[in-house]
Short mmCIF file of C-alpha atoms in Angstrom, two decimals:
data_model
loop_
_atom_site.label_atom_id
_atom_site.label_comp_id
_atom_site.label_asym_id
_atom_site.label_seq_id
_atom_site.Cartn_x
_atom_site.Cartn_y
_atom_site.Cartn_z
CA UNK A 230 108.03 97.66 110.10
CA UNK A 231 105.25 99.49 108.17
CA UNK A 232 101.89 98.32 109.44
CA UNK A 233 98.99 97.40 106.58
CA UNK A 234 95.48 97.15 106.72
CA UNK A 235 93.22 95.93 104.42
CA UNK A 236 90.39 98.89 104.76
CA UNK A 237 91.16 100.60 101.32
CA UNK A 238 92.30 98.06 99.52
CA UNK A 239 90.51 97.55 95.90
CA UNK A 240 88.72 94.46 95.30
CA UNK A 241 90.62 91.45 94.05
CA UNK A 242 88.43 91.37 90.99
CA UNK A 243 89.59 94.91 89.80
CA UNK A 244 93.42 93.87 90.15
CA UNK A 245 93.24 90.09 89.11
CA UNK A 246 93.54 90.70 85.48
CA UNK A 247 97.24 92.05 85.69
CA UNK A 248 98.45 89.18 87.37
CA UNK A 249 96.91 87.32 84.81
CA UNK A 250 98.05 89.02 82.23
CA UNK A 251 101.28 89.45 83.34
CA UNK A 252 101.99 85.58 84.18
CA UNK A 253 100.50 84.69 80.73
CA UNK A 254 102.40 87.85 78.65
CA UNK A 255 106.31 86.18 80.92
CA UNK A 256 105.33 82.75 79.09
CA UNK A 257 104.65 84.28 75.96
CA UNK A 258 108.05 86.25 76.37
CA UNK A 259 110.10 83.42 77.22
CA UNK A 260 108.66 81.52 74.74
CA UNK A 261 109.58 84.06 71.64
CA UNK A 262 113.37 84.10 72.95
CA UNK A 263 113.13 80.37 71.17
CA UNK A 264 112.56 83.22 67.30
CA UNK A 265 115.98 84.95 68.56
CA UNK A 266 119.45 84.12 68.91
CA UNK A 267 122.04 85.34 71.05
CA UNK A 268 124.52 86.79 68.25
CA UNK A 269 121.95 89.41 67.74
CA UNK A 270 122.74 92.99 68.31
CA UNK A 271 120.62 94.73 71.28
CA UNK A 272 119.32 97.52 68.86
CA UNK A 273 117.65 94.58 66.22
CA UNK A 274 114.34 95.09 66.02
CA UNK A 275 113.16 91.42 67.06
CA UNK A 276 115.27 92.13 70.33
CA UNK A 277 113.90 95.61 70.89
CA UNK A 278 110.34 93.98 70.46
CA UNK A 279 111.04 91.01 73.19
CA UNK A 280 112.32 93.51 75.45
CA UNK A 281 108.93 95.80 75.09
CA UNK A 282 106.83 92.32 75.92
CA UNK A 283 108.55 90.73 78.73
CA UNK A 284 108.96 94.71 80.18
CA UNK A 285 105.24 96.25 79.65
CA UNK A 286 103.65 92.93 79.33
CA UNK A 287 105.21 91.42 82.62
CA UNK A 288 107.18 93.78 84.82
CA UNK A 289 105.54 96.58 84.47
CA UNK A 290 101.30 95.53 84.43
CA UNK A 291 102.32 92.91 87.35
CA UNK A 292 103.86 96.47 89.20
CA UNK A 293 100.44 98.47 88.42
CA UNK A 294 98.83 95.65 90.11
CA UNK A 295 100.85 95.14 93.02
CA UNK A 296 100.83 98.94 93.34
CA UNK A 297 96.89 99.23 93.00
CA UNK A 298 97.20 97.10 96.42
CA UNK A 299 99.76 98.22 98.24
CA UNK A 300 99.82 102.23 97.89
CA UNK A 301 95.88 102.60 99.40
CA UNK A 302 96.81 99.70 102.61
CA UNK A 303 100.22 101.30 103.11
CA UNK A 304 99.20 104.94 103.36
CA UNK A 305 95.22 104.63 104.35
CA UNK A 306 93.50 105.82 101.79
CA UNK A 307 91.51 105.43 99.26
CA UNK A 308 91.96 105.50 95.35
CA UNK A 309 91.30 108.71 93.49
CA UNK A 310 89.18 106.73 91.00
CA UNK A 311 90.37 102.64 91.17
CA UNK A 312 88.07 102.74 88.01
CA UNK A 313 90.67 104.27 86.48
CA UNK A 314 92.25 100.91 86.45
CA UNK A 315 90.18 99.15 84.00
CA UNK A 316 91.43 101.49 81.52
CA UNK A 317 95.01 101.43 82.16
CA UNK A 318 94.88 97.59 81.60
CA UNK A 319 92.80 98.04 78.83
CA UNK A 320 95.12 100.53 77.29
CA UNK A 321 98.16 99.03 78.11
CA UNK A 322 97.37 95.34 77.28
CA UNK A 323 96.10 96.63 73.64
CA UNK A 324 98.94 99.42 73.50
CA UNK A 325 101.56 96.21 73.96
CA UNK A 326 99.69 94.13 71.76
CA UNK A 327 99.98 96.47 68.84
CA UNK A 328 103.42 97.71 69.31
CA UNK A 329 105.28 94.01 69.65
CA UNK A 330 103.35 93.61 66.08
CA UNK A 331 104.74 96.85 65.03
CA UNK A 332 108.62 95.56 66.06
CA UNK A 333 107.99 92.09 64.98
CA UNK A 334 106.35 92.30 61.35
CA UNK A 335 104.65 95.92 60.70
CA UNK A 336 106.62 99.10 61.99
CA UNK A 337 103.74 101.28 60.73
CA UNK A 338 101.67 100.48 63.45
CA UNK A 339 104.27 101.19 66.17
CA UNK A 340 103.11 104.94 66.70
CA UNK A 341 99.34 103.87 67.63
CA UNK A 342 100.47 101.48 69.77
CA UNK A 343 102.93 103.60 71.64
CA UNK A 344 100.20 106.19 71.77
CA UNK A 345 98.08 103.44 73.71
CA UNK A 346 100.92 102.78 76.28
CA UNK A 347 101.37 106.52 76.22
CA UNK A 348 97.13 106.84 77.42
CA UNK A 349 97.57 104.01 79.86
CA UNK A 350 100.62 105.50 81.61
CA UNK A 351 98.97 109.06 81.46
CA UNK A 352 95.79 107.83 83.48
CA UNK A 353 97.97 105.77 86.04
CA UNK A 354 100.45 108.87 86.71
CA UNK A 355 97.24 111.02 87.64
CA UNK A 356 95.75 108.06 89.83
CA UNK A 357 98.80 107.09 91.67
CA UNK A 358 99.47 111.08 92.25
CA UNK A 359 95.83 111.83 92.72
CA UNK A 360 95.93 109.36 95.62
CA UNK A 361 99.10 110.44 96.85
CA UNK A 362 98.15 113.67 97.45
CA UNK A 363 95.41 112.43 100.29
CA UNK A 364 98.04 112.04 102.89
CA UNK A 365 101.09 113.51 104.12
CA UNK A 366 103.75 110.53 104.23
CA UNK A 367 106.66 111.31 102.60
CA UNK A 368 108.19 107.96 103.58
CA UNK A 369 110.94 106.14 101.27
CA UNK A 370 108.86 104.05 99.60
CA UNK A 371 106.34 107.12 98.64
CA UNK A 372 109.26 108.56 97.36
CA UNK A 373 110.19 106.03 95.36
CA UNK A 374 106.75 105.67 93.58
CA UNK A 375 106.48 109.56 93.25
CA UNK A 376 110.11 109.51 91.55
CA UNK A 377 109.93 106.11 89.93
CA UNK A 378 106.30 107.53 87.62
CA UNK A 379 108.01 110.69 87.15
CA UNK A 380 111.19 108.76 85.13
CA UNK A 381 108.79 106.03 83.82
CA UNK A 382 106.59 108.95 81.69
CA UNK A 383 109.48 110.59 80.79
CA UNK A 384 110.62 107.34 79.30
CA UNK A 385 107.17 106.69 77.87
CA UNK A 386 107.21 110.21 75.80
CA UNK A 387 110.62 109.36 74.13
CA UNK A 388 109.94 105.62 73.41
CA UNK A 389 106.44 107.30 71.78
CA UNK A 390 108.66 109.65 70.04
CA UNK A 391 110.80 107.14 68.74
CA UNK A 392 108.19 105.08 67.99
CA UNK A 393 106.80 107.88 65.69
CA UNK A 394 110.79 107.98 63.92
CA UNK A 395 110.00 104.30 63.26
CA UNK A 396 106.86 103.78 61.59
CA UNK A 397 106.20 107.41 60.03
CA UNK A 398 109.90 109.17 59.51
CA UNK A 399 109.88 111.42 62.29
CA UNK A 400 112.92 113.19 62.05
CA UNK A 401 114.64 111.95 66.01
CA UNK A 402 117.90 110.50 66.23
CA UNK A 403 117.08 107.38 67.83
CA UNK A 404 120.52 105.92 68.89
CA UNK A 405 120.83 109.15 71.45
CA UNK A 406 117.49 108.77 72.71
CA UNK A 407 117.51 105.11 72.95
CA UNK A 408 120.31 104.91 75.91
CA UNK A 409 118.39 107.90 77.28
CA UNK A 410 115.06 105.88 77.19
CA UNK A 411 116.10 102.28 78.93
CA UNK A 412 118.41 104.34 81.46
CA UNK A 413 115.06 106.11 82.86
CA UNK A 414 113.22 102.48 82.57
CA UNK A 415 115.38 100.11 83.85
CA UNK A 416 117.11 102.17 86.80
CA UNK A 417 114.71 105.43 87.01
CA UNK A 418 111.62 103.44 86.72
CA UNK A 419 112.22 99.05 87.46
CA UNK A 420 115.09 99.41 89.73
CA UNK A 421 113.74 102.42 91.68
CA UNK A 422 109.85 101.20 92.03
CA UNK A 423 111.28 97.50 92.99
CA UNK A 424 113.31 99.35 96.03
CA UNK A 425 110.32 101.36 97.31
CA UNK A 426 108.10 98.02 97.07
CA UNK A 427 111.18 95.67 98.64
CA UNK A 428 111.21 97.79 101.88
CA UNK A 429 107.51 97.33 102.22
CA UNK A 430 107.29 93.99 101.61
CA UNK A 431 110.51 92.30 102.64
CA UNK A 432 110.09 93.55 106.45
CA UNK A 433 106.70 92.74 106.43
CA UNK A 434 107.24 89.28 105.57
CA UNK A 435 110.51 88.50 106.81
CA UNK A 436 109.27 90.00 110.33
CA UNK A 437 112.94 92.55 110.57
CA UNK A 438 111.86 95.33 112.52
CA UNK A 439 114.37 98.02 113.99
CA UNK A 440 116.13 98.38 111.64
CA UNK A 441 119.05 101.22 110.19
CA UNK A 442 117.40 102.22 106.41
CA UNK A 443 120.49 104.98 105.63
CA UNK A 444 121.72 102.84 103.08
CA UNK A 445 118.71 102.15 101.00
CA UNK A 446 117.41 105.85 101.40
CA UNK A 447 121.41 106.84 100.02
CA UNK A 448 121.22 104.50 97.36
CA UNK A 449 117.53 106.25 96.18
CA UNK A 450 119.29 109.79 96.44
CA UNK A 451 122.35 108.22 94.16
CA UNK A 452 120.19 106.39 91.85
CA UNK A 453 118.12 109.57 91.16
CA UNK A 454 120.83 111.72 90.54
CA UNK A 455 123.03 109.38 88.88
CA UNK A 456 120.12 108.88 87.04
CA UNK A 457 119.68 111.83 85.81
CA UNK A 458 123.45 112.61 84.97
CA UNK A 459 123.67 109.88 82.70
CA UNK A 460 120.92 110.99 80.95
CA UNK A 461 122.10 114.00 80.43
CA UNK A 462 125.57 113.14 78.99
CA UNK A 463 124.39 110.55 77.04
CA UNK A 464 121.93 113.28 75.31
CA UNK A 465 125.05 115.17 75.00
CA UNK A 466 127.26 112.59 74.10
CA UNK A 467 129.62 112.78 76.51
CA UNK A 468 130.66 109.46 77.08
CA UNK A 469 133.46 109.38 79.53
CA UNK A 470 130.80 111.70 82.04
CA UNK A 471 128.79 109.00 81.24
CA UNK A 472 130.40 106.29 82.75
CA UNK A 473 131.68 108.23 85.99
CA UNK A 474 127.84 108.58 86.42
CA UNK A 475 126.93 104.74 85.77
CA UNK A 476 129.87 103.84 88.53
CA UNK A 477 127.47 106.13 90.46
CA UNK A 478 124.76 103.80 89.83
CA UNK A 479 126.21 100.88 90.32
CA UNK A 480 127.45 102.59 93.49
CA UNK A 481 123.87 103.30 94.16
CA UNK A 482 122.67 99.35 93.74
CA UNK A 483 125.52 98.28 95.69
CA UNK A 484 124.54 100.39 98.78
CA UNK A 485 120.58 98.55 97.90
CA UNK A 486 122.00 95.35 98.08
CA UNK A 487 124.09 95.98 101.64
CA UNK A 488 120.42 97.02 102.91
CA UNK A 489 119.21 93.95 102.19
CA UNK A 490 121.58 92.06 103.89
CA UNK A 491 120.92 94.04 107.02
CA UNK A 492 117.51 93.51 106.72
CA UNK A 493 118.35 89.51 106.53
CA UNK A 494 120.42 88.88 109.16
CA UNK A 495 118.28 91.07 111.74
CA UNK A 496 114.74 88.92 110.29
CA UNK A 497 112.93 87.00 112.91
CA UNK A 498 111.32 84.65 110.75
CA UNK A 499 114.64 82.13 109.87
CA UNK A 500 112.82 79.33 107.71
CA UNK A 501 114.25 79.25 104.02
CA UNK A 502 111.37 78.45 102.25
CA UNK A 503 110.17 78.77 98.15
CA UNK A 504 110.20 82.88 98.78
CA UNK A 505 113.35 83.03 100.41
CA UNK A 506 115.03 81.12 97.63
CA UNK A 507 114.13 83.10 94.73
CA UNK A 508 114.95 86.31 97.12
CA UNK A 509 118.55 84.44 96.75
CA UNK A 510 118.33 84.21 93.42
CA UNK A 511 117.02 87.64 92.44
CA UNK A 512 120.26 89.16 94.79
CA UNK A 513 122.78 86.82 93.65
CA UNK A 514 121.42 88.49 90.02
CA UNK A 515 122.03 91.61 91.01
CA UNK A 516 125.20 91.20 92.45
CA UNK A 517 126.63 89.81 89.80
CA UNK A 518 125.41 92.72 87.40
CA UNK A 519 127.31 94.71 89.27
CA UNK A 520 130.37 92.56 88.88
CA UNK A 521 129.45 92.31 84.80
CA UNK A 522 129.02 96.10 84.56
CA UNK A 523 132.36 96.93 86.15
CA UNK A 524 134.20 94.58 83.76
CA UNK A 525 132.07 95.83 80.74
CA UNK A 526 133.39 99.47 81.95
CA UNK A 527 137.28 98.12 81.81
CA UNK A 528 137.11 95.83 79.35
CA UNK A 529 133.95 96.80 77.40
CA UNK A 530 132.35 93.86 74.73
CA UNK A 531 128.74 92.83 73.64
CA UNK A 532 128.71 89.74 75.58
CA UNK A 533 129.37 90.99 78.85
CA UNK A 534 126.61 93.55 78.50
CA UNK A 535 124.10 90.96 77.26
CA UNK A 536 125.22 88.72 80.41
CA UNK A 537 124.41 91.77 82.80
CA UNK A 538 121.47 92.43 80.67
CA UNK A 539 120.33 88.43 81.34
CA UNK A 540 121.01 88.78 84.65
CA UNK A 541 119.13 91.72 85.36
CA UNK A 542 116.17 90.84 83.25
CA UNK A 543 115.69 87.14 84.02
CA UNK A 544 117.63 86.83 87.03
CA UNK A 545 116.91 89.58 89.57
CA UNK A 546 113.77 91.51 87.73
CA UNK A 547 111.98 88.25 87.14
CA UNK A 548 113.01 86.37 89.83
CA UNK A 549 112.34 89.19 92.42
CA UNK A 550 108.33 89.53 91.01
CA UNK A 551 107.80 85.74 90.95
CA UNK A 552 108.64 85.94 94.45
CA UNK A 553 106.50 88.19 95.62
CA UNK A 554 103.43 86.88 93.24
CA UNK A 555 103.43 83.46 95.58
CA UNK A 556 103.38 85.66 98.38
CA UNK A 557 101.06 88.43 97.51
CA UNK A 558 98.45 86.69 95.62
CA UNK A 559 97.25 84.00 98.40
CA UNK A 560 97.64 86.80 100.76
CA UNK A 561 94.61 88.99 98.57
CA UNK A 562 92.89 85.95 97.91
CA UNK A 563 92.66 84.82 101.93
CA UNK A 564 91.63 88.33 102.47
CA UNK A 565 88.79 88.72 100.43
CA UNK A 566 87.49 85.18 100.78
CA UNK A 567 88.15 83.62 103.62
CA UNK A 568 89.03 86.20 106.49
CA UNK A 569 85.52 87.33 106.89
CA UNK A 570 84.76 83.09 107.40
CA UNK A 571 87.67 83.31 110.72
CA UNK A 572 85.85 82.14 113.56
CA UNK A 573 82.73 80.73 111.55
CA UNK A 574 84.56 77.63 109.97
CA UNK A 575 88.02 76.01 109.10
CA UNK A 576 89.91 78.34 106.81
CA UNK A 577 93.26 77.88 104.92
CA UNK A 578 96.53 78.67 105.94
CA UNK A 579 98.24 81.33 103.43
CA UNK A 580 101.03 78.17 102.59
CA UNK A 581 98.25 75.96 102.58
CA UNK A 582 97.36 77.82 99.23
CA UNK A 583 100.72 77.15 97.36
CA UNK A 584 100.70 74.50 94.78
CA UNK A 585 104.19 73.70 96.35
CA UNK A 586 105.08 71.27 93.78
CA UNK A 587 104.17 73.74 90.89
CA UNK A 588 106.07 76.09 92.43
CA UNK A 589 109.17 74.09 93.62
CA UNK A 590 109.53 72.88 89.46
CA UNK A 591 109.11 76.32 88.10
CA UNK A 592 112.02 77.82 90.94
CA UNK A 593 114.23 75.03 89.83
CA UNK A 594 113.80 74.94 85.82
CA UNK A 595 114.08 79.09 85.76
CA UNK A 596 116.91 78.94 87.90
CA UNK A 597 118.59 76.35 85.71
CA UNK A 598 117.31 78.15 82.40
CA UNK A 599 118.99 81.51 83.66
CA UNK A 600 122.60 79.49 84.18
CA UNK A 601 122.18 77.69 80.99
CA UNK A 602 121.64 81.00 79.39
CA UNK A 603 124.06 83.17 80.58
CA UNK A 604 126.91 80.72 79.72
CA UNK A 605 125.38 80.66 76.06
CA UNK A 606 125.66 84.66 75.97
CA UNK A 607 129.04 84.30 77.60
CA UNK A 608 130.30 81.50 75.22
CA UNK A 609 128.35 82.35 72.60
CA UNK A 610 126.44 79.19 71.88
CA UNK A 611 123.29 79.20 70.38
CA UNK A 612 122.58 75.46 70.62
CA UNK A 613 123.53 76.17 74.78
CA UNK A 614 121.16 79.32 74.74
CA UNK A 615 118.10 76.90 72.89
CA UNK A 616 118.05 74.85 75.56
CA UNK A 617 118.19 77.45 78.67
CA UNK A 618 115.19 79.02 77.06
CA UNK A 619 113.43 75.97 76.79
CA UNK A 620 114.09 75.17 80.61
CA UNK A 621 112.78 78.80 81.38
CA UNK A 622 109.60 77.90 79.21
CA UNK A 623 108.62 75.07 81.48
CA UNK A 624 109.20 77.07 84.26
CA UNK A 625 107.64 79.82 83.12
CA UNK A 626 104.49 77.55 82.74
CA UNK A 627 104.39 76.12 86.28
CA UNK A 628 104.78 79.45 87.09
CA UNK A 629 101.35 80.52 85.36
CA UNK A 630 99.84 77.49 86.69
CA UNK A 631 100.34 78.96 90.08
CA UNK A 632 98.87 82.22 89.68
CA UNK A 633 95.99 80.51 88.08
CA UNK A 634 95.58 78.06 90.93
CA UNK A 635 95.81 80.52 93.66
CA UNK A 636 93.04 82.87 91.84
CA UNK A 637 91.08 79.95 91.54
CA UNK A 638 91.40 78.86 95.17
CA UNK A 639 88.45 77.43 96.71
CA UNK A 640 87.66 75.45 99.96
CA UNK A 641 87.12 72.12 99.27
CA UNK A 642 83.50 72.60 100.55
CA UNK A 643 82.50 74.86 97.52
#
């Protein structure tokens, strides 16, 4: 199990503002599925907008975050420049701002927001690999970040490209770039980075130690160059190379997935609580994209693709970071305030600092919202889709209630 110490890490006050931010941009996401329907084709606009808010605005500035913690306590070492971070918020919370405007109402303005997004993920590639470079690990999980940034800029320069065919005529042909683009986010950058931070933090905190990691370090070498395949033939348009290389993929998950059961059944710590449960959801998510995607190969047909789409998005992606928000956030917040009080007077106990209600209501409404909606894609029922939504939204606000309360955690004394 990969030991961490708290020496180098930032202050809470530098990272606070992307958990923040990303709680309050997952509301605001769920909130505009209520503008959409689910008859509406993946390429719209309005869809291609939502997808750019819940993915920069939640995933992805939640990730910066968690990594601005984890990579200097994992490896030992300090930040190049953690300064460096107030810009990349900066830059990508205006970048985001501007471009979901562009999508939604004025595509002029898409190209200086993507060139925002394009600054922010510029100065974080040249942080994260500025740090990097202090030490010598070459461990799976610095792999996965080194990798992971790589794909994610890569992605970053076409969607700015793309972005610049939108609002000015730039002559690109977007439908071959677009599959090119969410193949390197969604698997080279989401599905690669939440690996690498999974077999940090799911040891750690489900106390599994011992254990065999050749499947999760064969499903990173499959993912990358499956990866990269697809890419490749889809930028080629060939199609049937194309899907040999996502069975590779989905190959590649599968092998992720049998990891994590090996890492469950050899975990010393055996009680089920709030994090464990949304682990099961996040999983179950992912398993069943898997299941979706092989059908969608055989049988093909928008709504099975939207379904694994759901899944992936709002089952395992969002599930998977909500988890590890309840468990990361009172763990920097206990750090920086109250472990320098141990000894000197009564301190809280890390579950002690869970609104457990709060969180209990948002677990349950999200995982209702996520069934309710993936029947509606499924069945095709807007009415049914209306109402998951609106069972996400209230969980998605006792979620952001939680964040807020654990930030604002205080002894009782003060």
């Amino acid at each position: 199990m990969i030991q961490i110490s708290k020496d180098f890490a930032p202050p809470l006050k530098m990272i606070e503002p992307f958990f923040k931010f990303g709680s309050i941009a997952y509301l605001i996401s769920i909130i505009s599925l209520l503008f959409l329907n689910q008859s509406l084709e993946l390429t719209d606009l309005r869809v291609v907008g939502w997808a750019h808010l819940f993915l920069l605005g939640f995933v992805m500035i939640i990730i910066f975050g968690a990594m601005a913690q984890l990579i200097p306590v994992v490896l030992e070492v300090g930040h190049h420049n953690i300064d460096l971070y107030r810009y990349i918020f900066y830059f990508l919370a205006l970048g985001l701002s501007i471009m979901v405007i562009g999508f939604w109402f004025f595509p002029w303005v898409l190209s200086i927001g993507g060139f925002l997004v394009l600054i922010s993920m510029i100065l974080f590639l040249y942080e994260t690999f500025a740090t990097l470079k202090k030490t010598s690990s070459n461990s799976l999980s610095v792999k996965t970040i080194k990798v992971g940034n790589i794909f994610l800029t890569i992605a970053i320069i076409i969607g700015f490209l793309m972005a610049l065919a939108i609002s000015i005529g730039f002559n690109l042909d977007i439908n071959k770039f677009l599959n090119i683009h969410i193949a390197f986010v969604l698997i080279g950058y989401v599905t690669i980075t939440i690996i690498g931070i999974s077999m940090i933090l799911l040891p750690m905190f489900g106390l599994a130690h011992g254990y065999d990691d050749s499947d999760v370090n064969l499903s990173f070498r499959i993912l990358v160059i499956s990866t990269l395949l697809f890419t490749l033939s889809k930028f080629f348009k060939l199609d049937l190379l194309s899907e040999i290389f996502l069975i590779g993929i989905i190959g590649g998950v599968g092998l992720y997935i049998r990891q994590i059961v090996t890492l469950y059944n050899i975990r010393a710590r055996k009680i089920v609580d709030i994090w464990y449960k949304h682990l099961y959801v996040a999983y179950a998510s992912l398993f069943l994209v898997i299941v979706y995607l092989i059908f969608w190969l055989i049988l093909g047909g928008d709504r099975i693709i939207k379904s694994a789409i759901w899944l992936f998005l709002l089952g395992f992606v969002t599930f998977m970071i909500n988890a590890h928000l309840i468990k990361i956030i009172p763990f920097l917040v206990w750090f920086e305030r109250f472990s320098p009080l141990v000894g000197k007077q009564k301190v809280p106990m890390l579950h002690e600092m869970l609104p457990n209600k709060d969180v209990e209501f948002s677990f349950w409404l999200s995982l209702l919202g996520l069934i309710f909606g993936l029947f509606a894609l499924m069945f095709g029922s807007d009415a049914m889709f209306k109402g998951g939504v609106s069972l996400l939204i209230f969980g998605a606000i006792f979620m952001v209630k939680t964040v807020l309360y654990i930030l604002n955690y205080k002894l009782v004394e003060e």
